[in-house]
Amino acid sequence: MHNAKMFAGFHHERWDGKGYPYGLKETDIPLQGRIMAIVDVYDAITSERPYKKAFTDEEAVQIIMDNAGTHYDPEIVKIFYEVKDAFKAVRAEG
């Protein structure tokens, strides 16, 4: 339960400190939140919603890469980039 609370409670924090609910910055954000921020946005971007069409996997990767160091932990983004094909494969399994 501890990790679940950390994933859920901190994934809207931003690397630059402009996130919420606590306005934490950089490594003050628990690792679970820094990881979940990328996972959550990838899913949101690549999923169709009533108000938007799904972006491609490539578009999602580019958005995440473009926001490394502001929205997302740049080191976690590097790791995400290395495993991006696994994200795409899991999504394709549906």
mmCIF file of C-alpha atoms in Angstrom:
data_model
loop_
_atom_site.group_PDB
_atom_site.id
_atom_site.type_symbol
_atom_site.label_atom_id
_atom_site.label_comp_id
_atom_site.label_asym_id
_atom_site.label_seq_id
_atom_site.Cartn_x
_atom_site.Cartn_y
_atom_site.Cartn_z
ATOM 1 C CA MET A 1 0.000 0.000 0.000
ATOM 2 C CA HIS A 2 2.884 2.352 0.699
ATOM 3 C CA ASN A 3 4.102 2.248 -2.914
ATOM 4 C CA ALA A 4 0.572 2.583 -4.280
ATOM 5 C CA LYS A 5 0.124 5.773 -2.242
ATOM 6 C CA MET A 6 3.442 7.107 -3.539
ATOM 7 C CA PHE A 7 2.585 6.360 -7.192
ATOM 8 C CA ALA A 8 -0.869 7.914 -6.894
ATOM 9 C CA GLY A 9 0.001 10.773 -4.589
ATOM 10 C CA PHE A 10 2.966 12.289 -6.393
ATOM 11 C CA HIS A 11 2.556 11.677 -10.129
ATOM 12 C CA HIS A 12 1.254 15.200 -10.769
ATOM 13 C CA GLU A 13 4.364 16.813 -9.338
ATOM 14 C CA ARG A 14 6.736 18.310 -11.911
ATOM 15 C CA TRP A 15 10.511 18.238 -12.090
ATOM 16 C CA ASP A 16 10.558 22.059 -12.220
ATOM 17 C CA GLY A 17 8.390 22.381 -9.087
ATOM 18 C CA LYS A 18 5.269 23.645 -10.896
ATOM 19 C CA GLY A 19 3.200 20.533 -10.240
ATOM 20 C CA TYR A 20 0.679 19.666 -7.569
ATOM 21 C CA PRO A 21 -0.473 18.916 -4.919
ATOM 22 C CA TYR A 22 2.712 19.799 -3.009
ATOM 23 C CA GLY A 23 4.826 21.747 -5.506
ATOM 24 C CA LEU A 24 7.781 19.427 -4.966
ATOM 25 C CA LYS A 25 10.834 19.783 -7.175
ATOM 26 C CA GLU A 26 13.416 17.415 -8.638
ATOM 27 C CA THR A 27 14.497 14.602 -6.307
ATOM 28 C CA ASP A 28 12.177 15.867 -3.555
ATOM 29 C CA ILE A 29 9.517 14.086 -5.620
ATOM 30 C CA PRO A 30 9.471 10.420 -4.612
ATOM 31 C CA LEU A 31 10.826 8.098 -7.292
ATOM 32 C CA GLN A 32 7.443 6.396 -7.610
ATOM 33 C CA GLY A 33 5.825 9.706 -8.574
ATOM 34 C CA ARG A 34 8.557 10.540 -11.090
ATOM 35 C CA ILE A 35 8.085 7.175 -12.781
ATOM 36 C CA MET A 36 4.284 7.279 -12.707
ATOM 37 C CA ALA A 37 4.234 10.769 -14.226
ATOM 38 C CA ILE A 38 5.706 9.357 -17.435
ATOM 39 C CA VAL A 39 3.583 6.213 -17.449
ATOM 40 C CA ASP A 40 0.407 8.218 -16.833
ATOM 41 C CA VAL A 41 1.037 10.779 -19.550
ATOM 42 C CA TYR A 42 2.037 8.112 -22.072
ATOM 43 C CA ASP A 43 -1.246 6.318 -21.432
ATOM 44 C CA ALA A 44 -3.257 9.548 -21.556
ATOM 45 C CA ILE A 45 -1.650 10.713 -24.789
ATOM 46 C CA THR A 46 -1.982 7.392 -26.610
ATOM 47 C CA SER A 47 -5.558 6.716 -25.473
ATOM 48 C CA GLU A 48 -8.642 8.019 -27.204
ATOM 49 C CA ARG A 49 -10.862 10.143 -25.006
ATOM 50 C CA PRO A 50 -14.313 11.631 -25.672
ATOM 51 C CA TYR A 51 -12.627 15.018 -26.142
ATOM 52 C CA LYS A 52 -9.599 13.933 -28.234
ATOM 53 C CA LYS A 53 -8.216 11.332 -30.581
ATOM 54 C CA ALA A 54 -5.301 9.150 -29.552
ATOM 55 C CA PHE A 55 -1.813 10.323 -30.462
ATOM 56 C CA THR A 56 0.624 7.831 -31.956
ATOM 57 C CA ASP A 57 3.270 6.154 -29.833
ATOM 58 C CA GLU A 58 5.899 8.203 -31.641
ATOM 59 C CA GLU A 59 4.086 11.458 -30.831
ATOM 60 C CA ALA A 60 3.812 10.438 -27.177
ATOM 61 C CA VAL A 61 7.528 9.662 -27.001
ATOM 62 C CA GLN A 62 8.362 13.026 -28.562
ATOM 63 C CA ILE A 63 6.149 14.916 -26.110
ATOM 64 C CA ILE A 64 7.796 13.169 -23.177
ATOM 65 C CA MET A 65 11.282 13.767 -24.578
ATOM 66 C CA ASP A 66 10.489 17.451 -25.189
ATOM 67 C CA ASN A 67 9.473 17.854 -21.542
ATOM 68 C CA ALA A 68 12.491 16.169 -19.946
ATOM 69 C CA GLY A 69 13.990 18.477 -17.352
ATOM 70 C CA THR A 70 10.857 20.595 -16.969
ATOM 71 C CA HIS A 71 7.908 18.293 -16.428
ATOM 72 C CA TYR A 72 9.794 14.996 -16.070
ATOM 73 C CA ASP A 73 12.975 13.763 -14.412
ATOM 74 C CA PRO A 74 15.536 13.752 -17.257
ATOM 75 C CA GLU A 75 17.163 10.538 -16.006
ATOM 76 C CA ILE A 76 13.827 8.703 -15.916
ATOM 77 C CA VAL A 77 13.088 10.012 -19.424
ATOM 78 C CA LYS A 78 16.372 8.516 -20.662
ATOM 79 C CA ILE A 79 15.347 5.148 -19.260
ATOM 80 C CA PHE A 80 11.860 5.520 -20.749
ATOM 81 C CA TYR A 81 13.423 6.167 -24.161
ATOM 82 C CA GLU A 82 15.431 2.946 -23.880
ATOM 83 C CA VAL A 83 12.275 0.898 -23.217
ATOM 84 C CA LYS A 84 9.791 2.849 -25.355
ATOM 85 C CA ASP A 85 9.298 -0.107 -27.685
ATOM 86 C CA ALA A 86 8.101 -2.204 -24.741
ATOM 87 C CA PHE A 87 5.460 0.444 -24.000
ATOM 88 C CA LYS A 88 4.324 0.274 -27.623
ATOM 89 C CA ALA A 89 4.228 -3.532 -27.563
ATOM 90 C CA VAL A 90 2.152 -3.664 -24.387
ATOM 91 C CA ARG A 91 -0.267 -1.123 -25.822
ATOM 92 C CA ALA A 92 -0.573 -3.142 -29.045
ATOM 93 C CA GLU A 93 -1.565 -6.206 -27.006
ATOM 94 C CA GLY A 94 -4.482 -4.105 -25.833
#
